[in-house]
Every structure is written in C-alpha cells, then in structure tokens.
Coordinates of C-alpha atoms in Angstrom, one line a residue:
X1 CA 74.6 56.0 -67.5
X2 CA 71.6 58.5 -67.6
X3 CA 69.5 55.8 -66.8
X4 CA 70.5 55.8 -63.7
X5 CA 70.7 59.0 -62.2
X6 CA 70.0 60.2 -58.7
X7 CA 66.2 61.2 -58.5
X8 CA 66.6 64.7 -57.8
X9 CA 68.3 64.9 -60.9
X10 CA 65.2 63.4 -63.2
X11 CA 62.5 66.4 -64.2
X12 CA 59.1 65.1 -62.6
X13 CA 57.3 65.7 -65.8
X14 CA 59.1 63.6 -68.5
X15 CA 61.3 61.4 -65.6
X16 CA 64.3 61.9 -67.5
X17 CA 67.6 63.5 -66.5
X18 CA 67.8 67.3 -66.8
X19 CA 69.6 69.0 -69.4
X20 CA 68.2 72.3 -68.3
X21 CA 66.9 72.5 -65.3
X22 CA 64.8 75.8 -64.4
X23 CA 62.3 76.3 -61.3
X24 CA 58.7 77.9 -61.3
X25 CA 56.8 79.6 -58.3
X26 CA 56.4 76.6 -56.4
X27 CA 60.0 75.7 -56.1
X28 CA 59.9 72.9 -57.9
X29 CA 62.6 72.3 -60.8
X30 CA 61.7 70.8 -64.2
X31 CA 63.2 70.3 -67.3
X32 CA 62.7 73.8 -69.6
X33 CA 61.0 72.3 -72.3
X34 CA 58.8 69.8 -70.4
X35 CA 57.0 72.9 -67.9
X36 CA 57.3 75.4 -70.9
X37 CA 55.2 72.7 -72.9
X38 CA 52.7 72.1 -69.6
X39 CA 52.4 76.3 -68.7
X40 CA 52.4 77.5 -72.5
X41 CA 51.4 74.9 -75.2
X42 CA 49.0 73.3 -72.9
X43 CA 48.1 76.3 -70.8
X44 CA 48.0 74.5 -67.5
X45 CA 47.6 76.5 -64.4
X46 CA 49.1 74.0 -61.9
X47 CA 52.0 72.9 -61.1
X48 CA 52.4 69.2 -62.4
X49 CA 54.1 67.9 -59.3
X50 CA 52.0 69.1 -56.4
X51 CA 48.9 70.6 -58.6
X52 CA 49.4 73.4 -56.8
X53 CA 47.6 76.1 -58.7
X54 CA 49.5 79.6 -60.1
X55 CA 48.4 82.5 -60.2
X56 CA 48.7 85.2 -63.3
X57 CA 52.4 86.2 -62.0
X58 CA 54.0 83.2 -60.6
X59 CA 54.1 82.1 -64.6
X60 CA 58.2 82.9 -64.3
X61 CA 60.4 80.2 -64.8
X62 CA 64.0 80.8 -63.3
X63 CA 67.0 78.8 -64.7
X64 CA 68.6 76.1 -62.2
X65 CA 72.2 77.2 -62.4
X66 CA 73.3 75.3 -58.9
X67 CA 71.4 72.2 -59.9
X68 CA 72.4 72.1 -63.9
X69 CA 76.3 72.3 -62.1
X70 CA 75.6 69.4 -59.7
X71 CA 74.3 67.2 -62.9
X72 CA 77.5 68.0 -65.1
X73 CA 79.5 67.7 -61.9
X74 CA 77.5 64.3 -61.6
X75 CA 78.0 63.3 -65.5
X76 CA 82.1 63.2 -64.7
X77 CA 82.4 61.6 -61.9
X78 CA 79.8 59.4 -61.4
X79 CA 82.1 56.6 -62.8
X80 CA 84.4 56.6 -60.1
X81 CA 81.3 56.9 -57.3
X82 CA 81.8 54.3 -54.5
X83 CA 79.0 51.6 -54.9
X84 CA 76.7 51.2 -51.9
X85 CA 77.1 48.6 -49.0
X86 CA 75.2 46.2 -47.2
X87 CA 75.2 48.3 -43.9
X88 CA 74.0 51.5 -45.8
X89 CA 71.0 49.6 -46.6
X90 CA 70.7 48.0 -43.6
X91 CA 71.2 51.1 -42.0
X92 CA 68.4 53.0 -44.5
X93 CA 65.9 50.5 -43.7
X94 CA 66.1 51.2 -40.1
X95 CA 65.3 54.8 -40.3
X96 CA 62.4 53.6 -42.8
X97 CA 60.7 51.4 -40.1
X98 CA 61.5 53.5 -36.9
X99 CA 61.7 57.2 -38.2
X100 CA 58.7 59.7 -39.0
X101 CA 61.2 61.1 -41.6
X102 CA 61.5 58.7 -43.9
X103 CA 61.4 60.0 -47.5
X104 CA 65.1 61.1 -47.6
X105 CA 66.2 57.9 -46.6
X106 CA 63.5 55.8 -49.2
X107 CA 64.8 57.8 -51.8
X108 CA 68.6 56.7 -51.4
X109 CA 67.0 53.1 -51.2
X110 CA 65.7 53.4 -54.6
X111 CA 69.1 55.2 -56.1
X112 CA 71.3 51.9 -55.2
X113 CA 68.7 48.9 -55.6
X114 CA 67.9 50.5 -59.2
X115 CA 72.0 50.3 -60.0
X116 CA 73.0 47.2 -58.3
X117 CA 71.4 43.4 -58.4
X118 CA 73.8 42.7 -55.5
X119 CA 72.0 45.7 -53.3
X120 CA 68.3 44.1 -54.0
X121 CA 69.2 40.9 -53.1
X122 CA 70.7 42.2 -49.6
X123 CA 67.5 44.5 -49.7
X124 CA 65.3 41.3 -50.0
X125 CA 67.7 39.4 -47.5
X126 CA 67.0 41.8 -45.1
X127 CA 63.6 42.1 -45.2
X128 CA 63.1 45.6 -47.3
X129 CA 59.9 44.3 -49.0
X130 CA 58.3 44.1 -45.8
X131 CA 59.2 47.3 -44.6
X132 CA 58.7 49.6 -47.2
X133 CA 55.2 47.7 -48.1
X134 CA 54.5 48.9 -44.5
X135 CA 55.0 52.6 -45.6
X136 CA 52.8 52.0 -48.7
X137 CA 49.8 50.9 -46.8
X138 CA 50.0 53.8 -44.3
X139 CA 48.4 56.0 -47.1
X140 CA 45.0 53.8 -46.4
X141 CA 44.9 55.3 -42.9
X142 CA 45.6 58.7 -43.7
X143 CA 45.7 59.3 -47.4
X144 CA 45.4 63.7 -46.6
X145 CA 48.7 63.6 -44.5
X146 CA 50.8 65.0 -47.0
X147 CA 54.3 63.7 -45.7
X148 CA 52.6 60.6 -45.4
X149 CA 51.7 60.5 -49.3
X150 CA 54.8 61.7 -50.3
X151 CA 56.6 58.5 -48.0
X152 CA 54.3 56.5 -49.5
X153 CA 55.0 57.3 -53.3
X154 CA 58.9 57.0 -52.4
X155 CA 58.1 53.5 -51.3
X156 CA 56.0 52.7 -54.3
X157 CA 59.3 54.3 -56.2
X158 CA 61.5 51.2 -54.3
X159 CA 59.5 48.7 -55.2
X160 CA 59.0 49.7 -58.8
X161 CA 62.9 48.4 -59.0
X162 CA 62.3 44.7 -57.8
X163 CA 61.4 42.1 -60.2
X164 CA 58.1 40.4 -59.9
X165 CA 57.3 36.4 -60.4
X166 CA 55.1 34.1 -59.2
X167 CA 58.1 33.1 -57.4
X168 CA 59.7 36.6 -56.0
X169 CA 59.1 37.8 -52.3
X170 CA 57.0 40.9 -53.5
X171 CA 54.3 38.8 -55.6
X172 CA 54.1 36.6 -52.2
X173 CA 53.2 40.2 -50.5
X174 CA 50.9 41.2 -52.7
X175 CA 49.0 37.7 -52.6
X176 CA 48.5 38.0 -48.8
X177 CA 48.1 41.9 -48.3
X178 CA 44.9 43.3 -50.4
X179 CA 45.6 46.6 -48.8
X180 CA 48.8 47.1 -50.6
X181 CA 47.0 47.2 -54.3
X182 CA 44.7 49.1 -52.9
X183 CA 47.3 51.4 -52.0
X184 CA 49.1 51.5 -55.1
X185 CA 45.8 52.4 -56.8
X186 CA 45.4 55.2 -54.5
X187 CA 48.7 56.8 -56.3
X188 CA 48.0 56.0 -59.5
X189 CA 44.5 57.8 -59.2
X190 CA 46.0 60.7 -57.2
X191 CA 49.4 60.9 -57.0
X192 CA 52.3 63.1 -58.7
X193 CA 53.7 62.6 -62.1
X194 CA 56.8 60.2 -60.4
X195 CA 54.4 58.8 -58.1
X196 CA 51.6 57.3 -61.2
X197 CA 55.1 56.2 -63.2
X198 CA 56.4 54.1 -60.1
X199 CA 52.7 52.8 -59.9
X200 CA 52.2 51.9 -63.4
X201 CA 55.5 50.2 -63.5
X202 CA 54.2 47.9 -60.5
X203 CA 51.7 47.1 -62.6
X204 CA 53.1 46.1 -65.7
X205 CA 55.8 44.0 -64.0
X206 CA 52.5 42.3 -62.4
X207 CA 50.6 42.4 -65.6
X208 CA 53.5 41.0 -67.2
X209 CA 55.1 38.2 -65.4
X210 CA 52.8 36.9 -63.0
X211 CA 49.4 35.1 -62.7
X212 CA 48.1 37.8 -60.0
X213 CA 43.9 37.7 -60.1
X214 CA 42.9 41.1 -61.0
X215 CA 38.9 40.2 -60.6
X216 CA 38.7 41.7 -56.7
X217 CA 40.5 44.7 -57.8
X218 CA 37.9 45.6 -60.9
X219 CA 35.5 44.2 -58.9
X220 CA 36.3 46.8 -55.9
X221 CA 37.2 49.6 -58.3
X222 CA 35.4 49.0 -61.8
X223 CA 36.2 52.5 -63.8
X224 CA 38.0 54.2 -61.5
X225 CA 40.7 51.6 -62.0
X226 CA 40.9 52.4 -65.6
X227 CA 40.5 56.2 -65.3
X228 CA 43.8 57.1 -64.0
X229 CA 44.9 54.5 -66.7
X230 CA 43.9 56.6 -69.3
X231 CA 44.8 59.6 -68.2
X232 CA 48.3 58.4 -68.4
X233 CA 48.2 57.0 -71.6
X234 CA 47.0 60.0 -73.3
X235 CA 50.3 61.7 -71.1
X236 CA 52.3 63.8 -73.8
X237 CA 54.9 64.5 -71.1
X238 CA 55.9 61.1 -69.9
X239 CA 56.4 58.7 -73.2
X240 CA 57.4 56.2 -70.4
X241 CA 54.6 56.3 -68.3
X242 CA 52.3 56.1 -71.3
X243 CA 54.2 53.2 -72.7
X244 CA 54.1 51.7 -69.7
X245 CA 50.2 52.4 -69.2
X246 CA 49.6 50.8 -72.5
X247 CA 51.3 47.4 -71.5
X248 CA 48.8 47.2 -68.1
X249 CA 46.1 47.5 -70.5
X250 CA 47.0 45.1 -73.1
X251 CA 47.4 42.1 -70.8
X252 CA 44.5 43.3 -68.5
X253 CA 41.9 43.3 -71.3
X254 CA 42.9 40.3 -72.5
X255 CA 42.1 38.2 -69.6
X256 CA 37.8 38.6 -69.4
X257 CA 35.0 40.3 -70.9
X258 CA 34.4 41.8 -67.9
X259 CA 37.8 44.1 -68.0
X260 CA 37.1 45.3 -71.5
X261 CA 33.7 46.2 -70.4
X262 CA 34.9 48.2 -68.0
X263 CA 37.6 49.6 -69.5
X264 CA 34.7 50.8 -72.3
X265 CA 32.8 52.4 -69.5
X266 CA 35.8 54.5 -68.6
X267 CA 36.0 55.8 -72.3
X268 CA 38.8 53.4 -73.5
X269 CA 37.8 53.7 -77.2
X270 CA 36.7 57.6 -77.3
X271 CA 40.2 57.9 -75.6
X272 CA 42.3 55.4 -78.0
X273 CA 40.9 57.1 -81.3
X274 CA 41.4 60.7 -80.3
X275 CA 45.5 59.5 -79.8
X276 CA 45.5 56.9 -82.7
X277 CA 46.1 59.9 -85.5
X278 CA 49.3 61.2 -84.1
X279 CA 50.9 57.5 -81.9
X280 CA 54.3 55.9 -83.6
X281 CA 54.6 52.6 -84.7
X282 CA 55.0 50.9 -81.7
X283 CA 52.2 53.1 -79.9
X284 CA 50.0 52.6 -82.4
X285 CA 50.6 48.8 -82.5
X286 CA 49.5 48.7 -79.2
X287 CA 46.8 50.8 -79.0
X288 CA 45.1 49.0 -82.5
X289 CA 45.3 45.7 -79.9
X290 CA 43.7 47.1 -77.3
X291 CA 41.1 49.0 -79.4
X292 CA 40.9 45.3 -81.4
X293 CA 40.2 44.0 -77.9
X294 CA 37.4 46.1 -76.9
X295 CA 35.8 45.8 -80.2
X296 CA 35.1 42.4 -79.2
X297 CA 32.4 43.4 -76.9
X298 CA 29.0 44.8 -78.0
X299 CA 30.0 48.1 -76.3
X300 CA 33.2 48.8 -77.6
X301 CA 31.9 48.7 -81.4
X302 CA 29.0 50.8 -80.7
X303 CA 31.7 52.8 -78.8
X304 CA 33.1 53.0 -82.0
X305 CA 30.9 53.6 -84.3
X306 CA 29.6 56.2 -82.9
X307 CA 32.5 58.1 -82.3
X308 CA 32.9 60.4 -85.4
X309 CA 36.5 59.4 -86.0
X310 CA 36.8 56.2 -85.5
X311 CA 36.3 54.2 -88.5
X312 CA 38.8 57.1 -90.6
X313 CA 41.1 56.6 -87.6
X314 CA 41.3 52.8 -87.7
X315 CA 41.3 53.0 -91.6
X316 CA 44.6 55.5 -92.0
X317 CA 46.8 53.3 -90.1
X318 CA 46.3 50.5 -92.2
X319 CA 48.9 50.1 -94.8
X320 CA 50.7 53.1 -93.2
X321 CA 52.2 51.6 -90.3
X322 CA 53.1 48.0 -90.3
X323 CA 51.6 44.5 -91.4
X324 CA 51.1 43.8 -87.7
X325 CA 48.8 47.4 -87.9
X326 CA 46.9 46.4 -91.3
X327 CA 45.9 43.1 -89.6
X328 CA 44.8 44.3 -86.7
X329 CA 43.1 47.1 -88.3
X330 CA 41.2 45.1 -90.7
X331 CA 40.3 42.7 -88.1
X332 CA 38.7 46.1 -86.5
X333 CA 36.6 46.6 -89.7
X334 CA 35.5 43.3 -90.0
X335 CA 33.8 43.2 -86.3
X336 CA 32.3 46.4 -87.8
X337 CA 31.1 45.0 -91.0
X338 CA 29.6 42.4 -89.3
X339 CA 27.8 43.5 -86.7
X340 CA 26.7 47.2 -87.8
X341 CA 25.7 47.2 -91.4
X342 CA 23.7 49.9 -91.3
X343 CA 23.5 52.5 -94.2
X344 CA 25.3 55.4 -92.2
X345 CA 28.4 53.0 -91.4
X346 CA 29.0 51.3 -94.9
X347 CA 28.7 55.3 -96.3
X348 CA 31.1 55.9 -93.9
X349 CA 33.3 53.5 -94.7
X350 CA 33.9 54.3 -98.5
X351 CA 33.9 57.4 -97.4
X352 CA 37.1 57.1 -95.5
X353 CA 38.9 55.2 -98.0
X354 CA 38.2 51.5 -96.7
X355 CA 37.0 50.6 -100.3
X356 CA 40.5 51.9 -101.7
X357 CA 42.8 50.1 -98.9
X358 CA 41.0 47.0 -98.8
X359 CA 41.5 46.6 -102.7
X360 CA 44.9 47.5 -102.3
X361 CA 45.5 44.4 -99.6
X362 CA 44.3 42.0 -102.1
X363 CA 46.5 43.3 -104.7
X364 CA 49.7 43.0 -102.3
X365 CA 51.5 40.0 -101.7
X366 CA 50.7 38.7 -97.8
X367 CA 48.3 41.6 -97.4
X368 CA 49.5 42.6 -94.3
X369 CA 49.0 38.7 -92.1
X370 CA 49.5 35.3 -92.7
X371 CA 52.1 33.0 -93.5
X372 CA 52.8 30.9 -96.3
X373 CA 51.0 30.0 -99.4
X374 CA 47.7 30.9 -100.3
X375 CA 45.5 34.0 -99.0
X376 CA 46.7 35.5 -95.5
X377 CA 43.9 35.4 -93.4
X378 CA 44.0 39.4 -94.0
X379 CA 42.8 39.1 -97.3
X380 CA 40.5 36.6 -96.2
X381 CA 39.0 39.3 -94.1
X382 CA 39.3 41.8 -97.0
X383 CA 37.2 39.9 -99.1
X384 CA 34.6 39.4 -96.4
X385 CA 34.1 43.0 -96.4
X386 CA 33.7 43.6 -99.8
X387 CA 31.2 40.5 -100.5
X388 CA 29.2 42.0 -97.2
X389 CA 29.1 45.9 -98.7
X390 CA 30.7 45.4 -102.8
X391 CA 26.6 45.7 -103.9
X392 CA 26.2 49.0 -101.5
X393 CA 29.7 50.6 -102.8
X394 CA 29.1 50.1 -106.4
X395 CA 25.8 51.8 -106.1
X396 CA 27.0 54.6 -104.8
X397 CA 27.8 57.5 -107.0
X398 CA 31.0 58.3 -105.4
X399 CA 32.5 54.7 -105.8
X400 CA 35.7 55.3 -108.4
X401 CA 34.7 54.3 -111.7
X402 CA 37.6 51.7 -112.5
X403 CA 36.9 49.4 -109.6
X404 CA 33.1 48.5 -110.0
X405 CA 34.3 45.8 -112.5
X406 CA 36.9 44.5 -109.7
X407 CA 34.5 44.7 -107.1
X408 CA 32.2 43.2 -109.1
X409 CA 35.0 40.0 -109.7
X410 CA 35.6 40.2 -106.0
X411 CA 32.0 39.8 -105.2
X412 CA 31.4 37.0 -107.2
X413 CA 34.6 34.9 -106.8

C-alpha cells in the first residue's frame, strides 16, 4: 500500500511516504529525518525542493500535525477508497490541454494511472500521451516560467508511470518528437528532487526496454548529459533515484566508446570511487560494472590511476562483497596491470593488499567467476597479475615473507 500513496503525502527528498512530516521556512513539508540530514549533517542552506536559499533564522523546522493526521487518516481507509473512472480521466485531461492551471489536475492523473492498469490503458485510449507530452515540451519555450516548470515536471511525473517498448505509444512519441528528450533533460539538469526521479525513471524504462538511439542526445549534450547523472547517483537522500541513476548508466555505457568517454569527461570514475567505500551489495555491483566499463577506455584507467583511491577502492571490495564483485574487480586490476605498469602503480598495488587477495583467489575454490571444472577465468586473471608484477613484489622489502616461495611457484607455473 505505501507504494502508492497520494503525492502530497511522499517527502520530496527521499520520495517516500511520511512518517513525520514537519515544514521549514519555505513552506514546504518533508520527512524529519530526511531535511534534518540535508540542513544539519550536510549543512545545506537551501531548500531541496525549490533551492530556495535560508537564511540564519529560518533554520526552524515545525512539525506537520494536520498533514501527519491526513496520512493516518489515509493509512485506514485507503482500502475502501472508490477507484477512479474513465470520465475522471477523461475529464482531467481536458483541463490539461485547455487550462493554464494544470498542475492540480496532472497530479491526480499520476495518483490513478500509477494504481490501476485499467486507468492507463483508458489514459492511452484517450490520447493522454499526447497531451501531457504537449506540457513537457512547453518548458523548451519558456523554461524560467516557474508554473510552467512545475506543469512540466508533473507531466514528466505521469509519464514516468507508463511502460515503455519498442512497441508502446510513448516510445512511438519519443521517436518522432526530439524536443521531448530534450525536455526531459532539461529536468533532470535542473529540476527538483521529484522532478530528476520522474526523469530518471523515464530513462531507465528507455534504457532498459527499448532500442531508442541515444547518439543525437550525447551528441547534442556530451557531459552535461552525464552531469546531472552523477549528481544523482552520488544522492544520499533518494536511494531510489540513485538506484535508478545507476541503471541509465549501466546500459548507456555499454552501447559505444563514445558514451564512456563522455561519461569520463564528466568525472564518472573520480565520482564512482569516492562512493565505492561506503555502497551495498547491489550498489556496489553496479557501480564495479560501470567503473569496469569505463576502464575500457584509455581515459577511464588513467582516470583511475590517478585518483588516489582508486586502486585500494577497487581492491577492498573484492572478496568482501560477492563473486559477481571479485570478478569484476579483478577484471579492473587486470586492465591496470596491463596497461600501466609503471613503478608507482605496482607499489601501489601491494601496497593496498592486491598481492594478499589475489593469492587468496587462487587458493579458493571458483575464485570468485567461472563455471565448471578447471581454473575460473578469475583465477586466470589472478595469475596474469602475478606473472606480470610476482618479480617486482618479491623484491620489495615489504612483500610478507611466507609468500615469496608461492609467488615464486605462481610465477613459474
């Protein structure tokens, strides 16, 4: 049920429902711990949903008494709510296309096509796609209107509920009306916490399930694509939105050389390390691919390399996560191995353990990848690393004593 709760009743910062609603300065009500986390951990000065800037006094956070009522009030009897019908929609849509006020009425729009397949396929049937795609692309004629922004993330909200195909009515939009990425990239780079979640998730659900060609759009946008990207990955607020964020990427850089190139450009891999210490499992599955990904290019090892955590960053997760981690993290060393075996980098390496984990893969079973019988192919890799660097390491007089003669097996076998 919480999944599907009115909008008002979600905190803009973490879009969940609110347990305990409270309102700043600006009037704007948030979940307590999400804004106390934003004003006092983080020491923002803004407020996250219109970056409205506070001043030393309006730091006062009031409790939501009338709201945190309406929510309970919600919680027990949203059960026996009556569901939508076709001539609300129908009704709602034509205030969308004929009315300057249109927010209220593109909110309610997204409240029953996210609870009900029946109400999106009468919100398809009646044309809907078309006329809130209309609302998104006003925001290209007059992005500084702010009603007009707001309308326009509302709409992005409604279509962030419809599934996307090849085959599906919205794809078919998107194929034959440029402007309407263009738009959704406008509120991903500058909208408000809702508005860059609603945009992310129309781009996963592209990323995802459809062939869409996403060369014009780096082509038009290069880095500034991938900026507001990052930003929301690296979102401690919004675990959805950063989720979501990582999924875009994922099937994005896979596609061309060109993508992870400009992803680089944008910081991608300065960005990844600094959030690879403290990610989960499935975060930091995710963000080893992508980091795995971009270490295919030139760039993205230097990028690497150069970055004063990244090889210890890369080298913790493995064996600490999950075999899916140790491969790809391996994999990472490898590419770095290979193609900068420069004194500075193998020191580096034993340094941060690399020596130690990679001798503890080839003493496991599987080692972290492959399948059946024989050496995984992370192993494989393992050993790679140590024939490339074993006569560097056992020089060194910080190299543990009772693996030289291992090493030393390893190097010749």
């Amino acid at each position: 049920m919480d999944s599907d709760f009115p909008p008002l009743f979600g905190c803009p910062i973490s879009m969940e429902l609110m347990e305990d609603p409270v309102t700043i300065s600006t009037g704007v009500t948030y979940e307590r711990k999400s804004i106390e986390k934003w004003l006092f951990t983080y020491n923002n000065k803004t407020c996250p949903a219109t970056m409205q800037t506070l001043a030393a006094g309006d730091f006062v956070i009031t409790p939501n008494l009338t709201l945190k009522r309406l929510i309970l009030a919600w919680k027990i009897t949203d059960s026996s709510a009556s569901p939508a019908t076709i001539e609300e929609v129908r009704s709602l849509l034509a205030t969308v296309e004929s009315s300057p006020f249109k927010v209220s009425s593109l909110r309610k729009l997204r409240s029953m096509i996210e609870t009900s397949d029946e109400m999106k396929s009468e919100f398809v049937r009646l044309n809907g796609i078309g006329i809130v795609v209309n609302v998104v692309v006003q925001i290209l004629i007059d992005c500084s209107d702010f009603w007009t922004f707001e309308a326009c993330e509302e709409a992005v909200g409604v279509l962030s509920q419809l599934p996307i195909s090849n085959e599906d009515k919205l794809f078919d939009e998107m194929s034959k009306r440029e402007e309407l990425m263009k738009s959704i990239a406008i509120v991903l780079q500058r909208g408000s916490a809702e508005g860059r979640f609603y945009a992310v998730k129309i781009l996963r659900n592209i990323a995802k399930n459809t062939n869409f060609n996403w060369g014009s759009v780096l082509e038009e946008q290069g880095i500034d694509f991938f900026k507001p990207l990052l930003e929301l990955v690296s979102d401690e607020f919004s675990t959805k939105a950063s989720s979501c964020t990582l999924d875009v990427m994922m099937e994005i850089l896979a596609l061309s050389k060109r993508s992870r190139v400009k992803a680089i450009e944008a910081g991608a891999v300065c960005i990844l390390i600094e959030l690879l210490p403290e990610s989960g499992r499935s975060k930091c599955e995710r963000m080893l691919q992508i980091l795995q990904s971009l270490c295919e290019c030139a760039e993205g090892r230097l990028a690497l390399v150069e970055h004063g955590m990244g090889i210890a960053a890369v080298t913790k997760k493995i064996l600490n996560v999950s075999n899916v981690a140790t491969k790809m993290g391996v994999k990472i060393l490898l590419w770095i191995s290979s193609f900068h075996p420069n004194e500075r980098v193998v020191e580096e390496m034993m340094a941060c353990g690399v020596v130690k984990k990679l001798m503890m893969i080839l003493h496991m079973d599987g080692g972290g990848g492959g399948g059946g019988g024989g050496r995984s192919s992370t192993k494989e890799k393992a050993i790679k690393i140590l024939k490339m660097h074993g006569s560097s390491w056992r020089r060194s007089p910080c190299f543990p004593s009772e693996l030289k003669n291992y090493l030393m097996f390893v190097n010749i076998e």
